[in-house]
Coordinates of C-alpha atoms in Angstrom, one line a residue:
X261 CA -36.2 72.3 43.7
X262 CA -36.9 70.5 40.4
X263 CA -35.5 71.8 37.1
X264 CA -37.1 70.6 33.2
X265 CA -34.9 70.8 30.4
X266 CA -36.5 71.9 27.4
X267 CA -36.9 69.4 24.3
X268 CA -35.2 72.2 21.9
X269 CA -32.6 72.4 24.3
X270 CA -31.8 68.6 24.4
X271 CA -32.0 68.2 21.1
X272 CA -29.9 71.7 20.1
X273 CA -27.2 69.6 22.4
X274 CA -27.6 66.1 21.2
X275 CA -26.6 67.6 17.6
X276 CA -23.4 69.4 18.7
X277 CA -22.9 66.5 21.4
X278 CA -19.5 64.9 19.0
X279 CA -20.3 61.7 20.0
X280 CA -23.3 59.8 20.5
X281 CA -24.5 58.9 24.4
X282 CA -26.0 56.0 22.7
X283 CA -25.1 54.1 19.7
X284 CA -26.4 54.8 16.4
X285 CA -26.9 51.5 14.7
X286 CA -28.8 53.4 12.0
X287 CA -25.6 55.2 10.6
X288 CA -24.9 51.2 9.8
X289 CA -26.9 51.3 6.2
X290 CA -26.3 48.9 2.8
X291 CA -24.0 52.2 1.4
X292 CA -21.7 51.9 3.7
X293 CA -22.0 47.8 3.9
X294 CA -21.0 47.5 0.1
X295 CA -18.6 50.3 0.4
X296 CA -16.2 47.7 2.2
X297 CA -17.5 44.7 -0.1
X298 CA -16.2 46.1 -3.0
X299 CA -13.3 46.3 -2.1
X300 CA -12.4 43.5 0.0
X301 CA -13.9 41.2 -3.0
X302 CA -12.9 43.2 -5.8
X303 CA -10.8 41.8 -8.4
X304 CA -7.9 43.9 -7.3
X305 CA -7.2 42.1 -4.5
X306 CA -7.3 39.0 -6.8
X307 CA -9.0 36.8 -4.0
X308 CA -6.6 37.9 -0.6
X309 CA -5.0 34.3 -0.8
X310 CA -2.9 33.8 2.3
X311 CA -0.2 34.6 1.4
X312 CA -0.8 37.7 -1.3
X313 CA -0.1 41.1 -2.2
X314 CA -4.2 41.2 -2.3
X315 CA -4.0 40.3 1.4
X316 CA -1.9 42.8 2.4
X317 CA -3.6 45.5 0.4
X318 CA -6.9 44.0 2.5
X319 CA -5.1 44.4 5.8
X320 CA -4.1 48.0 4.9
X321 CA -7.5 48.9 4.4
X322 CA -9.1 47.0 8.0
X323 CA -6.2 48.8 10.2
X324 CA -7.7 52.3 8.2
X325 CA -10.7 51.7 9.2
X326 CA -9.9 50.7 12.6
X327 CA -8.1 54.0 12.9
X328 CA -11.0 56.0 11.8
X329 CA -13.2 54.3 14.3
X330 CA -10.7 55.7 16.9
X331 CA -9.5 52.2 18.2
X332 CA -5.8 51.8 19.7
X333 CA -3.7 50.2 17.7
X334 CA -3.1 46.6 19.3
X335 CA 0.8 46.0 19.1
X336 CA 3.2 48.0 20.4
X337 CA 1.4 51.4 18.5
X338 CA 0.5 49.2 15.2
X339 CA -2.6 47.5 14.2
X340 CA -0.4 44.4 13.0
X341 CA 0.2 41.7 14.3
X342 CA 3.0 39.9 12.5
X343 CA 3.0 36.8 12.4
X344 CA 6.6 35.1 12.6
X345 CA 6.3 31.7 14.2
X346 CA 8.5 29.3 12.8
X347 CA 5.5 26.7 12.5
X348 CA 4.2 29.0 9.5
X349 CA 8.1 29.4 7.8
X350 CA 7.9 25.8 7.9
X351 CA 4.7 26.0 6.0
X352 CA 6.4 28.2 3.5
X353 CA 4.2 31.3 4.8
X354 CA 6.3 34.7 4.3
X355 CA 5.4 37.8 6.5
X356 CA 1.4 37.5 7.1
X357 CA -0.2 39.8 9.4
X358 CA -3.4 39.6 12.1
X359 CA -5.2 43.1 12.0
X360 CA -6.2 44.5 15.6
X361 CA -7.4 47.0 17.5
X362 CA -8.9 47.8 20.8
X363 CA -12.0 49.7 22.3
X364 CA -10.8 50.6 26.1
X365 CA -13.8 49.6 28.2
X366 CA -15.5 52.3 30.6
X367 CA -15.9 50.7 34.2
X368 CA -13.1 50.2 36.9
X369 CA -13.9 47.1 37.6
X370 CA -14.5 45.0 34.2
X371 CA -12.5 47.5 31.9
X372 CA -9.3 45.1 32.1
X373 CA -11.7 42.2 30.8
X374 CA -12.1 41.7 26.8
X375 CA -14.6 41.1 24.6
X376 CA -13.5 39.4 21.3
X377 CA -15.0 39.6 17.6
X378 CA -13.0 38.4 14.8
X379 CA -13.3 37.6 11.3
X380 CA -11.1 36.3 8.9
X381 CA -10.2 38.4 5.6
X382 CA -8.7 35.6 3.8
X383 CA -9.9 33.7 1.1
X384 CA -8.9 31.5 -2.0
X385 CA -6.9 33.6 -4.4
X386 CA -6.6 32.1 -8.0
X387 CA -7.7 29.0 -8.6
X388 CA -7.8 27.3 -12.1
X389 CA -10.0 24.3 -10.6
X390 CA -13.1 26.3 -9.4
X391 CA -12.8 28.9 -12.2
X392 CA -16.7 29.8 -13.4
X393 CA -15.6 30.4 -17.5
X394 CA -13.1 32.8 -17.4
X395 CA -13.2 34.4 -14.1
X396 CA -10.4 32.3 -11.1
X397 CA -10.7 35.0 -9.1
X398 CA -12.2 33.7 -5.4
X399 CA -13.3 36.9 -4.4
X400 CA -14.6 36.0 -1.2
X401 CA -17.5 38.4 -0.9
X402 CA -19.9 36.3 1.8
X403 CA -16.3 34.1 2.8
X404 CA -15.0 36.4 4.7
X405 CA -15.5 39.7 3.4
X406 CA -19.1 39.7 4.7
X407 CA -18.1 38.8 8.1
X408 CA -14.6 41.1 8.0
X409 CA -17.0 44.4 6.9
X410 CA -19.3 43.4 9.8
X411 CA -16.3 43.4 12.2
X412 CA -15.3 47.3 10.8
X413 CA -18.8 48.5 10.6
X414 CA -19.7 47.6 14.4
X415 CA -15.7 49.0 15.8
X416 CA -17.3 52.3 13.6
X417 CA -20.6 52.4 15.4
X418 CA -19.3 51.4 19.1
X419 CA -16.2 53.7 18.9
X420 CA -18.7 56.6 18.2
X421 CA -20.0 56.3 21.9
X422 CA -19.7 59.0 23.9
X423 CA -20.3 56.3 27.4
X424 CA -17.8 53.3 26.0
X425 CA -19.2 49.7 27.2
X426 CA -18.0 48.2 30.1
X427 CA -16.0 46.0 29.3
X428 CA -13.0 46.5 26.6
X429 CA -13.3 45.3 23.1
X430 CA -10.8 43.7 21.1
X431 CA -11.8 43.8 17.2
X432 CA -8.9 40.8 15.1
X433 CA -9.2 40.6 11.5
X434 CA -7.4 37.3 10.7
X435 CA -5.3 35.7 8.1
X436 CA -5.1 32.0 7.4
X437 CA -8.2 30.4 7.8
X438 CA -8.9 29.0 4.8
X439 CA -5.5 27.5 5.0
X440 CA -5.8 25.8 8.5
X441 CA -7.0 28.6 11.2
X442 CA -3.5 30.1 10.9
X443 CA -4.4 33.1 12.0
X444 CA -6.1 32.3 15.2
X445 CA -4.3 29.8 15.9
X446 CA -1.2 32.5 16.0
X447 CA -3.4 34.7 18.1
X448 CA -3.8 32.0 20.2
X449 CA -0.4 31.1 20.9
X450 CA 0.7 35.2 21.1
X451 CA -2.3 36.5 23.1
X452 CA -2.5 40.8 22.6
X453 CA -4.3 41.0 25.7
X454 CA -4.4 37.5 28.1
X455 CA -6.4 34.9 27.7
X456 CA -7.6 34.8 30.6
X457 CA -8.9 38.2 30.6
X458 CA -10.7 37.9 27.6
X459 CA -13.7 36.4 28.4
X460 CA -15.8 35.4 25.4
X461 CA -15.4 35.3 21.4
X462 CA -17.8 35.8 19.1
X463 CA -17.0 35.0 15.4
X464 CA -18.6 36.4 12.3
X465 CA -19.2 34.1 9.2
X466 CA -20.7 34.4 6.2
X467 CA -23.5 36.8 7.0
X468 CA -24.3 37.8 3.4
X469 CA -26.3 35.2 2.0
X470 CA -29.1 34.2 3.2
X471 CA -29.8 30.9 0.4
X472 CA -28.6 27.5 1.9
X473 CA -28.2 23.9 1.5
X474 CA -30.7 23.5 3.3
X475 CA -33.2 26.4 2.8
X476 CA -34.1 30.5 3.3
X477 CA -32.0 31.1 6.1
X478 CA -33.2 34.8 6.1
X479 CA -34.0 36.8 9.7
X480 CA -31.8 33.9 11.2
X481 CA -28.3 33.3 12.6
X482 CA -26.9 29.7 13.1
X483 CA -24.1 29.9 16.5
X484 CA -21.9 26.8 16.3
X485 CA -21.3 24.9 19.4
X486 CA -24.9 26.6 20.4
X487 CA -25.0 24.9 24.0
X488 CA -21.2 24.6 24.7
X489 CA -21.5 27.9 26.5
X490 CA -24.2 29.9 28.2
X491 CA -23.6 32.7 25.8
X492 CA -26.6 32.7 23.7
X493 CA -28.4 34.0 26.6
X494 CA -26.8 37.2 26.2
X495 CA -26.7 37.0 22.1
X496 CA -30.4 36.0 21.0
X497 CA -32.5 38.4 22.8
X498 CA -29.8 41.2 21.7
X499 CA -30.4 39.9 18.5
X500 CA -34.0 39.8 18.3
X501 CA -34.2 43.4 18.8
X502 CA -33.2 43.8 15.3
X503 CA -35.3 40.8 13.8
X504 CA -32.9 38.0 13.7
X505 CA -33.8 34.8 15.6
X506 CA -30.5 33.1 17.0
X507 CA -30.7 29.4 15.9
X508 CA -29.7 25.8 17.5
X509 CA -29.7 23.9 14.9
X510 CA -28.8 20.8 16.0
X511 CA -27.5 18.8 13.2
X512 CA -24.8 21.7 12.0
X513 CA -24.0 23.4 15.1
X514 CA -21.4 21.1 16.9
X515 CA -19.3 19.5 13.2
X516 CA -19.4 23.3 12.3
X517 CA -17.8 24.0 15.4
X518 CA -14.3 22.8 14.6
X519 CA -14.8 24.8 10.9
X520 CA -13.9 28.2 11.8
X521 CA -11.3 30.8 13.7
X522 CA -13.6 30.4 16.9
X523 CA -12.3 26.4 17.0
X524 CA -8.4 27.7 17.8
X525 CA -9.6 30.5 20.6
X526 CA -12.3 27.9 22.1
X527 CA -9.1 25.6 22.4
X528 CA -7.2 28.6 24.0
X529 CA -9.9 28.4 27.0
X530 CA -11.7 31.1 25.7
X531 CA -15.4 30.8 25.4
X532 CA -15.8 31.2 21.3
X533 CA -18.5 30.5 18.7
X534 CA -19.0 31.2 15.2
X535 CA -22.5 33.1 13.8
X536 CA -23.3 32.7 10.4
X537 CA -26.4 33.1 8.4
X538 CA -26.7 29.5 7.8
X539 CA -24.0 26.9 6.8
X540 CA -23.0 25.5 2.9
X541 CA -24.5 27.4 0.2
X542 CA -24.1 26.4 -3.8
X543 CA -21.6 29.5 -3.7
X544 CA -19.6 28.5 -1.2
X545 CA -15.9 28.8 -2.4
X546 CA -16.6 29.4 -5.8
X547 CA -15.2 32.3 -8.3
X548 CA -19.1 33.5 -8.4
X549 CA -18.9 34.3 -4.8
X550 CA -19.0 38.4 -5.5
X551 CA -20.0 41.5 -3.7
X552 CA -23.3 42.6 -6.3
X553 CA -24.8 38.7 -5.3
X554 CA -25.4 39.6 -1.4
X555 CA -28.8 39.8 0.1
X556 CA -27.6 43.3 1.6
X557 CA -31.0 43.6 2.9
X558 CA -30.9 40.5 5.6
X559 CA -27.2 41.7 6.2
X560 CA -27.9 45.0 7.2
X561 CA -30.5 43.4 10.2
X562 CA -27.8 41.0 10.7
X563 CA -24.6 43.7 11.4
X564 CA -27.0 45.9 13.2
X565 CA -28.4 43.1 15.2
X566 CA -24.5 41.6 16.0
X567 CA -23.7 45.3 16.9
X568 CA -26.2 45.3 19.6
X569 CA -24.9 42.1 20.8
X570 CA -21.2 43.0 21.2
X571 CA -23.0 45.9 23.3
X572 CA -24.8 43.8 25.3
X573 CA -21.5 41.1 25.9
X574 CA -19.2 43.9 26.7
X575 CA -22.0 45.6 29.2
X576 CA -22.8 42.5 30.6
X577 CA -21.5 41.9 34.4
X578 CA -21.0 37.9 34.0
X579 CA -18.7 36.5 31.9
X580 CA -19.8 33.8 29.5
X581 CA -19.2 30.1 31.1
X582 CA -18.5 26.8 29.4
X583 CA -21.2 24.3 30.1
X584 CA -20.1 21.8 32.3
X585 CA -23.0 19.5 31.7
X586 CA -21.8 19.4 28.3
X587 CA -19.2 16.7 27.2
X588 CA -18.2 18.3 24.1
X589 CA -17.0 21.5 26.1
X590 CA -15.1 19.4 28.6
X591 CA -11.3 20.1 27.2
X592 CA -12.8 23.5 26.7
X593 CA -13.4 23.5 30.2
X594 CA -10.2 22.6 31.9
X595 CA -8.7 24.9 29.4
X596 CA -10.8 28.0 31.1
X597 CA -9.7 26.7 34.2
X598 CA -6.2 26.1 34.4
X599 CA -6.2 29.7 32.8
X600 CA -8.1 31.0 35.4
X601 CA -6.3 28.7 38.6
X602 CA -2.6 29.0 37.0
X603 CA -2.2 25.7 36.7

């Protein structure tokens, strides 16, 4: 016997359904992108220097936002993870925090396995020597904050599932990069899940501007260490489904590399690459680096299109692999595997 569902029907319950079969990158709009802009690069939070009481006000407002998006908090029933290795009290750092939370994956057999995205949500503070005129304050707004509202916005839209991905996400706000990868370099050392069950990284980097060094880097995403992994299979077709082209560009992609949080996980054995919407730009750590500047526009293609690729990293059934035809990856390599043989 064959039974039809009415279209009234199906729609009447897709509008009660709570949560959405499917994700709805749509609800990801420039409103809600410069809702977090403002204030992860507003003056109040004088330029989240690591250490600062702007940092922690900016880590209070991810681990909100990670609760609204109904993630678990990541440490022992907190979304902090503090950070008190003495290698940072010798570096005269005081109590600075990783912001994390997870998205429990949906099939028996990969749920145990983790996806990563991070960002970092540090920046300069107050600096006298790049002040523009009067204003010192490094606010920040494509370096981090751009990549840090990207990380909130897709944990919003993937939590909203009503069939979670396959795999389990892991979302990790960091501190400390601008000061020497602290952050992920802590992570690193204290995993919240093992490493060896996370199987791929994907960092997000200064996503908000789209005028370079070295051109118009708009409906494009650089990856760094582009052919260390296999990874961009998965990411660029993702990706173009929303307009973006993933680019190899072959003169920044390995030097830039070592220049981001993804350089302490890769060294951790995990497979890890940054994405950023080009490289250098002439506001690149400057006090004019603010919220109202950001080709919202290219960035809203860009967070959808980085949303769909999480989805398609976390539903995919092979891990991403180090490319061992690839020198550069080699230490990378034997990383991965004496995680993975226990040696």
């Amino acid at each position: 016997m064959r039974f039809t569902i009415m279209p009234s029907l199906l729609l009447a319950y897709l509008l009660l359904c709570p949560q959405a079969a499917a994700p709805n990158f749509d609800s990801i709009t420039v409103d809600t992108l410069k809702t977090h802009e403002r204030f992860l690069a507003s003056d109040a939070l004088e330029g989240r220097g690591t250490p600062s009481f702007g940092l922690d006000m900016a880590a209070d407002y991810i681990a909100n936002q990670f609760k609204k998006a109904g993630l678990e908090p990541g440490v022992d029933g907190t979304y902090f993870q503090v950070a008190t290795d003495s290698s940072l009290n010798e570096a005269g750092f005081p109590t600075v925090k990783n912001v994390v939370g997870i998205l429990r994956g949906s099939d028996p057999a990969l749920k145990d396995t983790y996806v990563m995205l991070t960002a970092h949500y540090d920046h300069l503070g107050i600096s006298e020597r790049r002040a523009k005129g009067d204003d010192k304050i490094m606010n920040g707004a494509n370096d981090d904050a751009s990549g840090t509202t990207a990380v909130m916005e897709i944990a919003r839209v993937l939590g909203a599932m009503q069939q979670r991905p396959k795999r389990s996400l892991i979302f990790v706000a960091l501190f400390g990069e601008e000061r020497g990868l602290f952050g992920s370099r802590y992570y690193g050392d204290h995993p919240v899940v093992p490493l060896k069950d996370t199987v791929a990284d994907f960092n997000i980097e200064m996503i908000g501007r789209t005028i370079k060094d070295d051109g118009n880097w708009s409906g494009r995403l650089g990856l760094t260490g582009y052919d260390y992994t296999d990874m961009a299979d998965v990411l660029k077709p993702a990706l173009a489904q929303f307009g973006i082209e993933l680019v190899f560009d072959k003169e920044a992609s390995d030097p830039f590399f070592m220049r981001s949080d993804n350089a302490a996980l890769a060294a951790a054995g995990i497979p890890a690459h940054t994405v950023s919407t080009g490289y250098e730009d002439p506001w690149y750590h400057q006090a004019n680096d603010n919220w109202d500047s950001l080709d919202y526009d290219n960035m809203l293609k860009t967070v959808r299109g980085l949303a769909n690729a999480a989805l398609a990293l976390a539903n995919s059934e092979k891990a991403p692999q180090w490319n061992p035809n690839n020198p550069r990856a080699a230490k990378y390599l034997e990383t991965w595997k004496r995680l993975h043989n226990g040696g």
